Amino acid sequence: KNEVEQSPQNLTAQEGEFITINCSYSVGISALHWLQQHPGGGIVSLFMLSSGKKKHGRLIATINIQEKHSSLHITASHPRDSAVYICAVFPSKYDSGGGADGLTFGKGTHLIIQP
Amino acid sequence: GAVVSQHPSRVICKSGTSVKIECRSLDFQATTMFWYRQFPKQSLMLMATSNEGSKATYEQGVEKDKFLINHASLTLSTLTVTSAHPEDSSFYICSAREDHYTEAFFGQGTRLTVV
């Protein structure tokens, strides 16, 4: 069974701080998503990674396939970054057991950036 | 980036009635669409995977006769909640991708309340 563990579950920080959210998973994957979910529920895909590192504005995502671990970093955090950040993985075809191959989600990290 | 449009965003219905939720990929052909459900304060859970032109694959514990999924074209999938019950009240969200190796994009979600 594919498990996706995120840490921390909750994080409150001051504006300007460097934020790191971690994600570990237990099976081989074809890709990993970092998602942002706002209070209304809508989801935005921030990154899709299968190796290495990606950067978009103040957001950086890294993945280590061998260690089955990914991190999401936010530099110069701002109150508008407050949201739930969710790690989600697509299992690889070999590890999906031939079954449905949708995303498996972590429980999310509730981030609050205080002014 | 690619856009997935989900409609309606909110719906209230009476117990025993059916509700249809649409998910459209606006600028790409979605070979695969996924339907997820999120109960309050819980992580998103995959309900079913649908591939265009074939029957949906449901996750364990999801009743296929209750949650009817149709993926009749490469740009449209529908989820129909039949004989809705108050415990079906949840946030339903779809995602779509062009193929196994491309990014999945998310609809805005539908908040269903069954009274």
mmCIF file with all atom_site columns, C-alpha atoms in Angstrom:
data_model
loop_
_atom_site.group_PDB
_atom_site.id
_atom_site.type_symbol
_atom_site.label_atom_id
_atom_site.label_alt_id
_atom_site.label_comp_id
_atom_site.label_asym_id
_atom_site.label_entity_id
_atom_site.label_seq_id
_atom_site.pdbx_PDB_ins_code
_atom_site.Cartn_x
_atom_site.Cartn_y
_atom_site.Cartn_z
_atom_site.occupancy
_atom_site.B_iso_or_equiv
_atom_site.pdbx_formal_charge
_atom_site.auth_seq_id
_atom_site.auth_comp_id
_atom_site.auth_asym_id
_atom_site.auth_atom_id
_atom_site.pdbx_PDB_model_num
ATOM 1   C CA . LYS A 1 1   ? 0.000   0.000  0.000   1.00 0.00 ? 1   LYS A CA 1
ATOM 2   C CA . ASN A 1 2   ? 1.327   3.423  -0.909  1.00 0.00 ? 2   ASN A CA 1
ATOM 3   C CA . GLU A 1 3   ? 1.759   5.691  2.084   1.00 0.00 ? 3   GLU A CA 1
ATOM 4   C CA . VAL A 1 4   ? 2.485   9.399  1.803   1.00 0.00 ? 4   VAL A CA 1
ATOM 5   C CA . GLU A 1 5   ? 3.660   11.093 4.968   1.00 0.00 ? 5   GLU A CA 1
ATOM 6   C CA . GLN A 1 6   ? 3.995   14.835 5.329   1.00 0.00 ? 6   GLN A CA 1
ATOM 7   C CA . SER A 1 7   ? 5.605   16.901 8.018   1.00 0.00 ? 7   SER A CA 1
ATOM 8   C CA . PRO A 1 8   ? 4.913   19.090 9.768   1.00 0.00 ? 8   PRO A CA 1
ATOM 9   C CA . GLN A 1 9   ? 1.126   18.826 9.935   1.00 0.00 ? 9   GLN A CA 1
ATOM 10  C CA . ASN A 1 10  ? 0.818   22.418 11.112  1.00 0.00 ? 10  ASN A CA 1
ATOM 11  C CA . LEU A 1 11  ? 3.248   25.275 10.756  1.00 0.00 ? 11  LEU A CA 1
ATOM 12  C CA . THR A 1 12  ? 2.940   28.876 11.857  1.00 0.00 ? 12  THR A CA 1
ATOM 13  C CA . ALA A 1 13  ? 5.709   31.256 10.891  1.00 0.00 ? 13  ALA A CA 1
ATOM 14  C CA . GLN A 1 14  ? 6.419   34.954 10.645  1.00 0.00 ? 14  GLN A CA 1
ATOM 15  C CA . GLU A 1 15  ? 6.410   36.824 7.378   1.00 0.00 ? 15  GLU A CA 1
ATOM 16  C CA . GLY A 1 16  ? 9.763   36.583 5.685   1.00 0.00 ? 16  GLY A CA 1
ATOM 17  C CA . GLU A 1 17  ? 10.771  33.232 7.150   1.00 0.00 ? 17  GLU A CA 1
ATOM 18  C CA . PHE A 1 18  ? 12.079  30.375 5.027   1.00 0.00 ? 18  PHE A CA 1
ATOM 19  C CA . ILE A 1 19  ? 9.588   27.520 5.044   1.00 0.00 ? 19  ILE A CA 1
ATOM 20  C CA . THR A 1 20  ? 10.254  23.827 4.454   1.00 0.00 ? 20  THR A CA 1
ATOM 21  C CA . ILE A 1 21  ? 7.622   21.136 4.135   1.00 0.00 ? 21  ILE A CA 1
ATOM 22  C CA . ASN A 1 22  ? 8.670   17.515 3.821   1.00 0.00 ? 22  ASN A CA 1
ATOM 23  C CA . CYS A 1 23  ? 7.095   14.518 2.113   1.00 0.00 ? 23  CYS A CA 1
ATOM 24  C CA . SER A 1 24  ? 8.059   10.856 2.250   1.00 0.00 ? 24  SER A CA 1
ATOM 25  C CA . TYR A 1 25  ? 6.443   8.034  0.311   1.00 0.00 ? 25  TYR A CA 1
ATOM 26  C CA . SER A 1 26  ? 6.737   4.291  0.358   1.00 0.00 ? 26  SER A CA 1
ATOM 27  C CA . VAL A 1 27  ? 6.477   2.978  -3.213  1.00 0.00 ? 27  VAL A CA 1
ATOM 28  C CA . GLY A 1 28  ? 8.069   3.677  -6.553  1.00 0.00 ? 28  GLY A CA 1
ATOM 29  C CA . ILE A 1 29  ? 6.503   6.619  -8.275  1.00 0.00 ? 29  ILE A CA 1
ATOM 30  C CA . SER A 1 30  ? 6.279   8.044  -11.735 1.00 0.00 ? 30  SER A CA 1
ATOM 31  C CA . ALA A 1 31  ? 5.740   11.584 -10.497 1.00 0.00 ? 31  ALA A CA 1
ATOM 32  C CA . LEU A 1 32  ? 5.147   13.663 -7.392  1.00 0.00 ? 32  LEU A CA 1
ATOM 33  C CA . HIS A 1 33  ? 2.904   16.700 -7.150  1.00 0.00 ? 33  HIS A CA 1
ATOM 34  C CA . TRP A 1 34  ? 2.974   19.558 -4.718  1.00 0.00 ? 34  TRP A CA 1
ATOM 35  C CA . LEU A 1 35  ? -0.470  21.096 -4.465  1.00 0.00 ? 35  LEU A CA 1
ATOM 36  C CA . GLN A 1 36  ? -1.854  24.152 -2.739  1.00 0.00 ? 36  GLN A CA 1
ATOM 37  C CA . GLN A 1 37  ? -5.387  24.061 -1.361  1.00 0.00 ? 37  GLN A CA 1
ATOM 38  C CA . HIS A 1 38  ? -7.099  27.252 -0.264  1.00 0.00 ? 38  HIS A CA 1
ATOM 39  C CA . PRO A 1 39  ? -9.898  27.484 2.336   1.00 0.00 ? 39  PRO A CA 1
ATOM 40  C CA . GLY A 1 40  ? -12.602 27.265 -0.328  1.00 0.00 ? 40  GLY A CA 1
ATOM 41  C CA . GLY A 1 41  ? -11.195 23.901 -1.362  1.00 0.00 ? 41  GLY A CA 1
ATOM 42  C CA . GLY A 1 42  ? -9.838  24.765 -4.775  1.00 0.00 ? 42  GLY A CA 1
ATOM 43  C CA . ILE A 1 43  ? -6.564  23.101 -5.632  1.00 0.00 ? 43  ILE A CA 1
ATOM 44  C CA . VAL A 1 44  ? -3.686  24.501 -7.609  1.00 0.00 ? 44  VAL A CA 1
ATOM 45  C CA . SER A 1 45  ? -0.867  22.313 -8.814  1.00 0.00 ? 45  SER A CA 1
ATOM 46  C CA . LEU A 1 46  ? 2.416   23.997 -7.879  1.00 0.00 ? 46  LEU A CA 1
ATOM 47  C CA . PHE A 1 47  ? 4.889   21.474 -9.228  1.00 0.00 ? 47  PHE A CA 1
ATOM 48  C CA . MET A 1 48  ? 5.118   18.078 -10.813 1.00 0.00 ? 48  MET A CA 1
ATOM 49  C CA . LEU A 1 49  ? 8.484   16.401 -10.246 1.00 0.00 ? 49  LEU A CA 1
ATOM 50  C CA . SER A 1 50  ? 10.025  13.156 -11.262 1.00 0.00 ? 50  SER A CA 1
ATOM 51  C CA . SER A 1 51  ? 13.634  14.060 -10.459 1.00 0.00 ? 51  SER A CA 1
ATOM 52  C CA . GLY A 1 52  ? 15.883  16.869 -9.301  1.00 0.00 ? 52  GLY A CA 1
ATOM 53  C CA . LYS A 1 53  ? 14.645  20.331 -8.487  1.00 0.00 ? 53  LYS A CA 1
ATOM 54  C CA . LYS A 1 54  ? 12.192  22.902 -9.803  1.00 0.00 ? 54  LYS A CA 1
ATOM 55  C CA . LYS A 1 55  ? 11.832  26.576 -8.990  1.00 0.00 ? 55  LYS A CA 1
ATOM 56  C CA . HIS A 1 56  ? 8.932   28.918 -9.609  1.00 0.00 ? 56  HIS A CA 1
ATOM 57  C CA . GLY A 1 57  ? 9.150   32.365 -8.114  1.00 0.00 ? 57  GLY A CA 1
ATOM 58  C CA . ARG A 1 58  ? 9.627   31.975 -4.354  1.00 0.00 ? 58  ARG A CA 1
ATOM 59  C CA . LEU A 1 59  ? 8.793   28.282 -4.427  1.00 0.00 ? 59  LEU A CA 1
ATOM 60  C CA . ILE A 1 60  ? 11.352  25.515 -4.772  1.00 0.00 ? 60  ILE A CA 1
ATOM 61  C CA . ALA A 1 61  ? 10.632  21.791 -4.888  1.00 0.00 ? 61  ALA A CA 1
ATOM 62  C CA . THR A 1 62  ? 13.203  19.024 -4.685  1.00 0.00 ? 62  THR A CA 1
ATOM 63  C CA . ILE A 1 63  ? 12.940  15.279 -4.904  1.00 0.00 ? 63  ILE A CA 1
ATOM 64  C CA . ASN A 1 64  ? 15.295  12.430 -4.051  1.00 0.00 ? 64  ASN A CA 1
ATOM 65  C CA . ILE A 1 65  ? 14.011  9.330  -5.801  1.00 0.00 ? 65  ILE A CA 1
ATOM 66  C CA . GLN A 1 66  ? 16.417  6.952  -4.042  1.00 0.00 ? 66  GLN A CA 1
ATOM 67  C CA . GLU A 1 67  ? 15.386  8.187  -0.607  1.00 0.00 ? 67  GLU A CA 1
ATOM 68  C CA . LYS A 1 68  ? 11.700  8.519  -1.597  1.00 0.00 ? 68  LYS A CA 1
ATOM 69  C CA . HIS A 1 69  ? 11.600  12.030 -0.237  1.00 0.00 ? 69  HIS A CA 1
ATOM 70  C CA . SER A 1 70  ? 10.607  15.458 -1.469  1.00 0.00 ? 70  SER A CA 1
ATOM 71  C CA . SER A 1 71  ? 10.679  18.932 0.024   1.00 0.00 ? 71  SER A CA 1
ATOM 72  C CA . LEU A 1 72  ? 8.805   22.116 -0.757  1.00 0.00 ? 72  LEU A CA 1
ATOM 73  C CA . HIS A 1 73  ? 10.508  25.369 0.214   1.00 0.00 ? 73  HIS A CA 1
ATOM 74  C CA . ILE A 1 74  ? 9.045   28.841 0.336   1.00 0.00 ? 74  ILE A CA 1
ATOM 75  C CA . THR A 1 75  ? 11.482  31.722 0.480   1.00 0.00 ? 75  THR A CA 1
ATOM 76  C CA . ALA A 1 76  ? 10.550  35.152 1.880   1.00 0.00 ? 76  ALA A CA 1
ATOM 77  C CA . SER A 1 77  ? 7.174   33.814 3.031   1.00 0.00 ? 77  SER A CA 1
ATOM 78  C CA . HIS A 1 78  ? 4.150   36.083 2.899   1.00 0.00 ? 78  HIS A CA 1
ATOM 79  C CA . PRO A 1 79  ? 0.688   35.927 4.529   1.00 0.00 ? 79  PRO A CA 1
ATOM 80  C CA . ARG A 1 80  ? -0.833  35.126 1.129   1.00 0.00 ? 80  ARG A CA 1
ATOM 81  C CA . ASP A 1 81  ? 1.143   31.868 1.195   1.00 0.00 ? 81  ASP A CA 1
ATOM 82  C CA . SER A 1 82  ? -1.133  30.694 4.013   1.00 0.00 ? 82  SER A CA 1
ATOM 83  C CA . ALA A 1 83  ? -2.854  27.567 2.741   1.00 0.00 ? 83  ALA A CA 1
ATOM 84  C CA . VAL A 1 84  ? -2.772  23.795 2.971   1.00 0.00 ? 84  VAL A CA 1
ATOM 85  C CA . TYR A 1 85  ? 0.118   22.292 1.030   1.00 0.00 ? 85  TYR A CA 1
ATOM 86  C CA . ILE A 1 86  ? -0.389  18.735 -0.115  1.00 0.00 ? 86  ILE A CA 1
ATOM 87  C CA . CYS A 1 87  ? 2.094   16.225 -1.426  1.00 0.00 ? 87  CYS A CA 1
ATOM 88  C CA . ALA A 1 88  ? 0.644   13.657 -3.828  1.00 0.00 ? 88  ALA A CA 1
ATOM 89  C CA . VAL A 1 89  ? 2.247   10.853 -5.798  1.00 0.00 ? 89  VAL A CA 1
ATOM 90  C CA . PHE A 1 90  ? 1.438   8.862  -8.889  1.00 0.00 ? 90  PHE A CA 1
ATOM 91  C CA . PRO A 1 91  ? 2.647   5.313  -8.340  1.00 0.00 ? 91  PRO A CA 1
ATOM 92  C CA . SER A 1 92  ? 4.772   3.869  -11.096 1.00 0.00 ? 92  SER A CA 1
ATOM 93  C CA . LYS A 1 93  ? 3.039   1.389  -13.380 1.00 0.00 ? 93  LYS A CA 1
ATOM 94  C CA . TYR A 1 94  ? 5.050   -1.395 -11.772 1.00 0.00 ? 94  TYR A CA 1
ATOM 95  C CA . ASP A 1 95  ? 3.999   -0.520 -8.256  1.00 0.00 ? 95  ASP A CA 1
ATOM 96  C CA . SER A 1 96  ? 0.378   0.298  -8.947  1.00 0.00 ? 96  SER A CA 1
ATOM 97  C CA . GLY A 1 97  ? -0.439  -3.402 -8.930  1.00 0.00 ? 97  GLY A CA 1
ATOM 98  C CA . GLY A 1 98  ? -2.330  -3.034 -12.147 1.00 0.00 ? 98  GLY A CA 1
ATOM 99  C CA . GLY A 1 99  ? -5.056  -1.155 -10.332 1.00 0.00 ? 99  GLY A CA 1
ATOM 100 C CA . ALA A 1 100 ? -6.267  2.412  -10.545 1.00 0.00 ? 100 ALA A CA 1
ATOM 101 C CA . ASP A 1 101 ? -3.350  4.776  -10.884 1.00 0.00 ? 101 ASP A CA 1
ATOM 102 C CA . GLY A 1 102 ? -4.606  8.034  -9.471  1.00 0.00 ? 102 GLY A CA 1
ATOM 103 C CA . LEU A 1 103 ? -2.796  10.176 -6.981  1.00 0.00 ? 103 LEU A CA 1
ATOM 104 C CA . THR A 1 104 ? -2.255  9.179  -3.378  1.00 0.00 ? 104 THR A CA 1
ATOM 105 C CA . PHE A 1 105 ? -2.308  12.230 -1.149  1.00 0.00 ? 105 PHE A CA 1
ATOM 106 C CA . GLY A 1 106 ? -0.591  13.162 2.040   1.00 0.00 ? 106 GLY A CA 1
ATOM 107 C CA . LYS A 1 107 ? -2.722  14.663 4.790   1.00 0.00 ? 107 LYS A CA 1
ATOM 108 C CA . GLY A 1 108 ? -1.451  18.136 4.046   1.00 0.00 ? 108 GLY A CA 1
ATOM 109 C CA . THR A 1 109 ? 0.481   20.790 5.939   1.00 0.00 ? 109 THR A CA 1
ATOM 110 C CA . HIS A 1 110 ? -1.545  23.692 7.294   1.00 0.00 ? 110 HIS A CA 1
ATOM 111 C CA . LEU A 1 111 ? 0.684   26.728 6.866   1.00 0.00 ? 111 LEU A CA 1
ATOM 112 C CA . ILE A 1 112 ? -0.076  30.083 8.458   1.00 0.00 ? 112 ILE A CA 1
ATOM 113 C CA . ILE A 1 113 ? 2.192   33.037 7.788   1.00 0.00 ? 113 ILE A CA 1
ATOM 114 C CA . GLN A 1 114 ? 1.671   35.843 10.242  1.00 0.00 ? 114 GLN A CA 1
ATOM 115 C CA . PRO A 1 115 ? 2.389   39.460 9.283   1.00 0.00 ? 115 PRO A CA 1
ATOM 116 C CA . GLY B 2 1   ? -1.142  26.168 -17.962 1.00 0.00 ? 1   GLY B CA 1
ATOM 117 C CA . ALA B 2 2   ? -3.828  23.719 -18.893 1.00 0.00 ? 2   ALA B CA 1
ATOM 118 C CA . VAL B 2 3   ? -7.280  24.327 -17.477 1.00 0.00 ? 3   VAL B CA 1
ATOM 119 C CA . VAL B 2 4   ? -9.800  21.900 -16.088 1.00 0.00 ? 4   VAL B CA 1
ATOM 120 C CA . SER B 2 5   ? -13.263 23.274 -15.510 1.00 0.00 ? 5   SER B CA 1
ATOM 121 C CA . GLN B 2 6   ? -15.554 21.636 -12.976 1.00 0.00 ? 6   GLN B CA 1
ATOM 122 C CA . HIS B 2 7   ? -19.220 22.492 -12.616 1.00 0.00 ? 7   HIS B CA 1
ATOM 123 C CA . PRO B 2 8   ? -21.123 23.216 -10.458 1.00 0.00 ? 8   PRO B CA 1
ATOM 124 C CA . SER B 2 9   ? -18.944 24.641 -7.709  1.00 0.00 ? 9   SER B CA 1
ATOM 125 C CA . ARG B 2 10  ? -21.659 24.215 -5.098  1.00 0.00 ? 10  ARG B CA 1
ATOM 126 C CA . VAL B 2 11  ? -24.855 22.204 -5.061  1.00 0.00 ? 11  VAL B CA 1
ATOM 127 C CA . ILE B 2 12  ? -27.483 21.486 -2.461  1.00 0.00 ? 12  ILE B CA 1
ATOM 128 C CA . CYS B 2 13  ? -29.870 18.640 -3.115  1.00 0.00 ? 13  CYS B CA 1
ATOM 129 C CA . LYS B 2 14  ? -32.514 16.672 -1.289  1.00 0.00 ? 14  LYS B CA 1
ATOM 130 C CA . SER B 2 15  ? -31.976 13.132 -0.071  1.00 0.00 ? 15  SER B CA 1
ATOM 131 C CA . GLY B 2 16  ? -32.904 10.598 -2.690  1.00 0.00 ? 16  GLY B CA 1
ATOM 132 C CA . THR B 2 17  ? -32.210 12.801 -5.684  1.00 0.00 ? 17  THR B CA 1
ATOM 133 C CA . SER B 2 18  ? -29.311 12.524 -8.115  1.00 0.00 ? 18  SER B CA 1
ATOM 134 C CA . VAL B 2 19  ? -26.647 15.103 -8.786  1.00 0.00 ? 19  VAL B CA 1
ATOM 135 C CA . LYS B 2 20  ? -24.368 15.314 -11.805 1.00 0.00 ? 20  LYS B CA 1
ATOM 136 C CA . ILE B 2 21  ? -20.935 16.953 -11.665 1.00 0.00 ? 21  ILE B CA 1
ATOM 137 C CA . GLU B 2 22  ? -19.084 17.771 -14.876 1.00 0.00 ? 22  GLU B CA 1
ATOM 138 C CA . CYS B 2 23  ? -15.364 17.935 -15.434 1.00 0.00 ? 23  CYS B CA 1
ATOM 139 C CA . ARG B 2 24  ? -13.998 19.363 -18.673 1.00 0.00 ? 24  ARG B CA 1
ATOM 140 C CA . SER B 2 25  ? -10.475 19.735 -19.946 1.00 0.00 ? 25  SER B CA 1
ATOM 141 C CA . LEU B 2 26  ? -10.514 22.990 -21.866 1.00 0.00 ? 26  LEU B CA 1
ATOM 142 C CA . ASP B 2 27  ? -7.300  22.984 -23.863 1.00 0.00 ? 27  ASP B CA 1
ATOM 143 C CA . PHE B 2 28  ? -6.042  19.427 -23.940 1.00 0.00 ? 28  PHE B CA 1
ATOM 144 C CA . GLN B 2 29  ? -7.346  15.936 -24.516 1.00 0.00 ? 29  GLN B CA 1
ATOM 145 C CA . ALA B 2 30  ? -7.634  14.115 -21.228 1.00 0.00 ? 30  ALA B CA 1
ATOM 146 C CA . THR B 2 31  ? -7.031  10.436 -21.750 1.00 0.00 ? 31  THR B CA 1
ATOM 147 C CA . THR B 2 32  ? -7.502  9.885  -18.049 1.00 0.00 ? 32  THR B CA 1
ATOM 148 C CA . MET B 2 33  ? -9.666  11.678 -15.534 1.00 0.00 ? 33  MET B CA 1
ATOM 149 C CA . PHE B 2 34  ? -9.729  11.074 -11.810 1.00 0.00 ? 34  PHE B CA 1
ATOM 150 C CA . TRP B 2 35  ? -12.432 11.731 -9.262  1.00 0.00 ? 35  TRP B CA 1
ATOM 151 C CA . TYR B 2 36  ? -11.533 12.456 -5.654  1.00 0.00 ? 36  TYR B CA 1
ATOM 152 C CA . ARG B 2 37  ? -13.504 13.096 -2.506  1.00 0.00 ? 37  ARG B CA 1
ATOM 153 C CA . GLN B 2 38  ? -12.500 15.034 0.573   1.00 0.00 ? 38  GLN B CA 1
ATOM 154 C CA . PHE B 2 39  ? -14.377 14.919 3.856   1.00 0.00 ? 39  PHE B CA 1
ATOM 155 C CA . PRO B 2 40  ? -13.853 17.789 6.316   1.00 0.00 ? 40  PRO B CA 1
ATOM 156 C CA . LYS B 2 41  ? -10.383 17.871 7.817   1.00 0.00 ? 41  LYS B CA 1
ATOM 157 C CA . GLN B 2 42  ? -9.354  14.759 5.899   1.00 0.00 ? 42  GLN B CA 1
ATOM 158 C CA . SER B 2 43  ? -7.067  14.220 2.967   1.00 0.00 ? 43  SER B CA 1
ATOM 159 C CA . LEU B 2 44  ? -8.278  13.787 -0.568  1.00 0.00 ? 44  LEU B CA 1
ATOM 160 C CA . MET B 2 45  ? -9.107  10.219 -1.482  1.00 0.00 ? 45  MET B CA 1
ATOM 161 C CA . LEU B 2 46  ? -9.242  8.743  -4.942  1.00 0.00 ? 46  LEU B CA 1
ATOM 162 C CA . MET B 2 47  ? -12.696 7.447  -5.809  1.00 0.00 ? 47  MET B CA 1
ATOM 163 C CA . ALA B 2 48  ? -12.228 6.269  -9.353  1.00 0.00 ? 48  ALA B CA 1
ATOM 164 C CA . THR B 2 49  ? -10.139 6.515  -12.478 1.00 0.00 ? 49  THR B CA 1
ATOM 165 C CA . SER B 2 50  ? -11.767 6.852  -15.853 1.00 0.00 ? 50  SER B CA 1
ATOM 166 C CA . ASN B 2 51  ? -10.204 6.377  -19.240 1.00 0.00 ? 51  ASN B CA 1
ATOM 167 C CA . GLU B 2 52  ? -11.993 7.707  -22.278 1.00 0.00 ? 52  GLU B CA 1
ATOM 168 C CA . GLY B 2 53  ? -14.220 5.127  -23.867 1.00 0.00 ? 53  GLY B CA 1
ATOM 169 C CA . SER B 2 54  ? -13.895 2.498  -21.159 1.00 0.00 ? 54  SER B CA 1
ATOM 170 C CA . LYS B 2 55  ? -15.472 1.696  -17.835 1.00 0.00 ? 55  LYS B CA 1
ATOM 171 C CA . ALA B 2 56  ? -14.193 3.504  -14.768 1.00 0.00 ? 56  ALA B CA 1
ATOM 172 C CA . THR B 2 57  ? -12.002 1.718  -12.244 1.00 0.00 ? 57  THR B CA 1
ATOM 173 C CA . TYR B 2 58  ? -13.284 2.249  -8.741  1.00 0.00 ? 58  TYR B CA 1
ATOM 174 C CA . GLU B 2 59  ? -11.307 2.223  -5.526  1.00 0.00 ? 59  GLU B CA 1
ATOM 175 C CA . GLN B 2 60  ? -12.189 -0.277 -2.856  1.00 0.00 ? 60  GLN B CA 1
ATOM 176 C CA . GLY B 2 61  ? -15.198 0.839  -0.853  1.00 0.00 ? 61  GLY B CA 1
ATOM 177 C CA . VAL B 2 62  ? -16.611 3.138  -3.537  1.00 0.00 ? 62  VAL B CA 1
ATOM 178 C CA . GLU B 2 63  ? -19.965 1.919  -4.840  1.00 0.00 ? 63  GLU B CA 1
ATOM 179 C CA . LYS B 2 64  ? -19.952 2.025  -8.614  1.00 0.00 ? 64  LYS B CA 1
ATOM 180 C CA . ASP B 2 65  ? -23.740 1.904  -8.804  1.00 0.00 ? 65  ASP B CA 1
ATOM 181 C CA . LYS B 2 66  ? -23.992 4.927  -6.568  1.00 0.00 ? 66  LYS B CA 1
ATOM 182 C CA . PHE B 2 67  ? -21.240 7.010  -8.124  1.00 0.00 ? 67  PHE B CA 1
ATOM 183 C CA . LEU B 2 68  ? -21.736 6.730  -11.861 1.00 0.00 ? 68  LEU B CA 1
ATOM 184 C CA . ILE B 2 69  ? -18.831 7.919  -13.935 1.00 0.00 ? 69  ILE B CA 1
ATOM 185 C CA . ASN B 2 70  ? -19.019 8.568  -17.639 1.00 0.00 ? 70  ASN B CA 1
ATOM 186 C CA . HIS B 2 71  ? -16.025 9.555  -19.745 1.00 0.00 ? 71  HIS B CA 1
ATOM 187 C CA . ALA B 2 72  ? -17.592 9.647  -23.154 1.00 0.00 ? 72  ALA B CA 1
ATOM 188 C CA . SER B 2 73  ? -15.153 12.045 -24.779 1.00 0.00 ? 73  SER B CA 1
ATOM 189 C CA . LEU B 2 74  ? -11.547 13.137 -24.384 1.00 0.00 ? 74  LEU B CA 1
ATOM 190 C CA . THR B 2 75  ? -12.628 16.424 -22.834 1.00 0.00 ? 75  THR B CA 1
ATOM 191 C CA . LEU B 2 76  ? -15.549 15.516 -20.590 1.00 0.00 ? 76  LEU B CA 1
ATOM 192 C CA . SER B 2 77  ? -16.126 13.241 -17.630 1.00 0.00 ? 77  SER B CA 1
ATOM 193 C CA . THR B 2 78  ? -19.184 13.273 -15.409 1.00 0.00 ? 78  THR B CA 1
ATOM 194 C CA . LEU B 2 79  ? -19.776 11.973 -11.915 1.00 0.00 ? 79  LEU B CA 1
ATOM 195 C CA . THR B 2 80  ? -23.387 11.323 -10.968 1.00 0.00 ? 80  THR B CA 1
ATOM 196 C CA . VAL B 2 81  ? -24.195 10.784 -7.314  1.00 0.00 ? 81  VAL B CA 1
ATOM 197 C CA . THR B 2 82  ? -27.369 8.712  -7.384  1.00 0.00 ? 82  THR B CA 1
ATOM 198 C CA . SER B 2 83  ? -29.934 8.532  -4.605  1.00 0.00 ? 83  SER B CA 1
ATOM 199 C CA . ALA B 2 84  ? -27.900 11.034 -2.617  1.00 0.00 ? 84  ALA B CA 1
ATOM 200 C CA . HIS B 2 85  ? -27.700 10.677 1.142   1.00 0.00 ? 85  HIS B CA 1
ATOM 201 C CA . PRO B 2 86  ? -26.541 13.223 3.742   1.00 0.00 ? 86  PRO B CA 1
ATOM 202 C CA . GLU B 2 87  ? -23.348 11.209 4.276   1.00 0.00 ? 87  GLU B CA 1
ATOM 203 C CA . ASP B 2 88  ? -22.508 11.824 0.607   1.00 0.00 ? 88  ASP B CA 1
ATOM 204 C CA . SER B 2 89  ? -22.069 15.487 1.499   1.00 0.00 ? 89  SER B CA 1
ATOM 205 C CA . SER B 2 90  ? -18.444 16.179 0.694   1.00 0.00 ? 90  SER B CA 1
ATOM 206 C CA . PHE B 2 91  ? -16.044 18.070 -1.528  1.00 0.00 ? 91  PHE B CA 1
ATOM 207 C CA . TYR B 2 92  ? -15.631 16.346 -4.875  1.00 0.00 ? 92  TYR B CA 1
ATOM 208 C CA . ILE B 2 93  ? -12.788 17.258 -7.180  1.00 0.00 ? 93  ILE B CA 1
ATOM 209 C CA . CYS B 2 94  ? -11.674 15.985 -10.542 1.00 0.00 ? 94  CYS B CA 1
ATOM 210 C CA . SER B 2 95  ? -8.308  16.008 -12.193 1.00 0.00 ? 95  SER B CA 1
ATOM 211 C CA . ALA B 2 96  ? -7.293  15.243 -15.731 1.00 0.00 ? 96  ALA B CA 1
ATOM 212 C CA . ARG B 2 97  ? -4.117  14.443 -17.576 1.00 0.00 ? 97  ARG B CA 1
ATOM 213 C CA . GLU B 2 98  ? -3.199  13.865 -21.169 1.00 0.00 ? 98  GLU B CA 1
ATOM 214 C CA . ASP B 2 99  ? -1.201  10.706 -20.559 1.00 0.00 ? 99  ASP B CA 1
ATOM 215 C CA . HIS B 2 100 ? 0.657   8.812  -17.853 1.00 0.00 ? 100 HIS B CA 1
ATOM 216 C CA . TYR B 2 101 ? 3.715   11.058 -18.081 1.00 0.00 ? 101 TYR B CA 1
ATOM 217 C CA . THR B 2 102 ? 2.138   14.502 -18.081 1.00 0.00 ? 102 THR B CA 1
ATOM 218 C CA . GLU B 2 103 ? 1.024   16.729 -15.273 1.00 0.00 ? 103 GLU B CA 1
ATOM 219 C CA . ALA B 2 104 ? -2.421  16.309 -13.766 1.00 0.00 ? 104 ALA B CA 1
ATOM 220 C CA . PHE B 2 105 ? -4.562  19.446 -13.596 1.00 0.00 ? 105 PHE B CA 1
ATOM 221 C CA . PHE B 2 106 ? -7.368  19.972 -11.138 1.00 0.00 ? 106 PHE B CA 1
ATOM 222 C CA . GLY B 2 107 ? -10.884 21.262 -11.387 1.00 0.00 ? 107 GLY B CA 1
ATOM 223 C CA . GLN B 2 108 ? -12.120 23.835 -8.918  1.00 0.00 ? 108 GLN B CA 1
ATOM 224 C CA . GLY B 2 109 ? -14.082 21.267 -6.953  1.00 0.00 ? 109 GLY B CA 1
ATOM 225 C CA . THR B 2 110 ? -17.755 20.828 -6.107  1.00 0.00 ? 110 THR B CA 1
ATOM 226 C CA . ARG B 2 111 ? -19.113 21.156 -2.608  1.00 0.00 ? 111 ARG B CA 1
ATOM 227 C CA . LEU B 2 112 ? -22.105 18.868 -2.350  1.00 0.00 ? 112 LEU B CA 1
ATOM 228 C CA . THR B 2 113 ? -24.567 19.222 0.498   1.00 0.00 ? 113 THR B CA 1
ATOM 229 C CA . VAL B 2 114 ? -27.374 16.683 0.775   1.00 0.00 ? 114 VAL B CA 1
ATOM 230 C CA . VAL B 2 115 ? -30.236 17.760 3.014   1.00 0.00 ? 115 VAL B CA 1
#
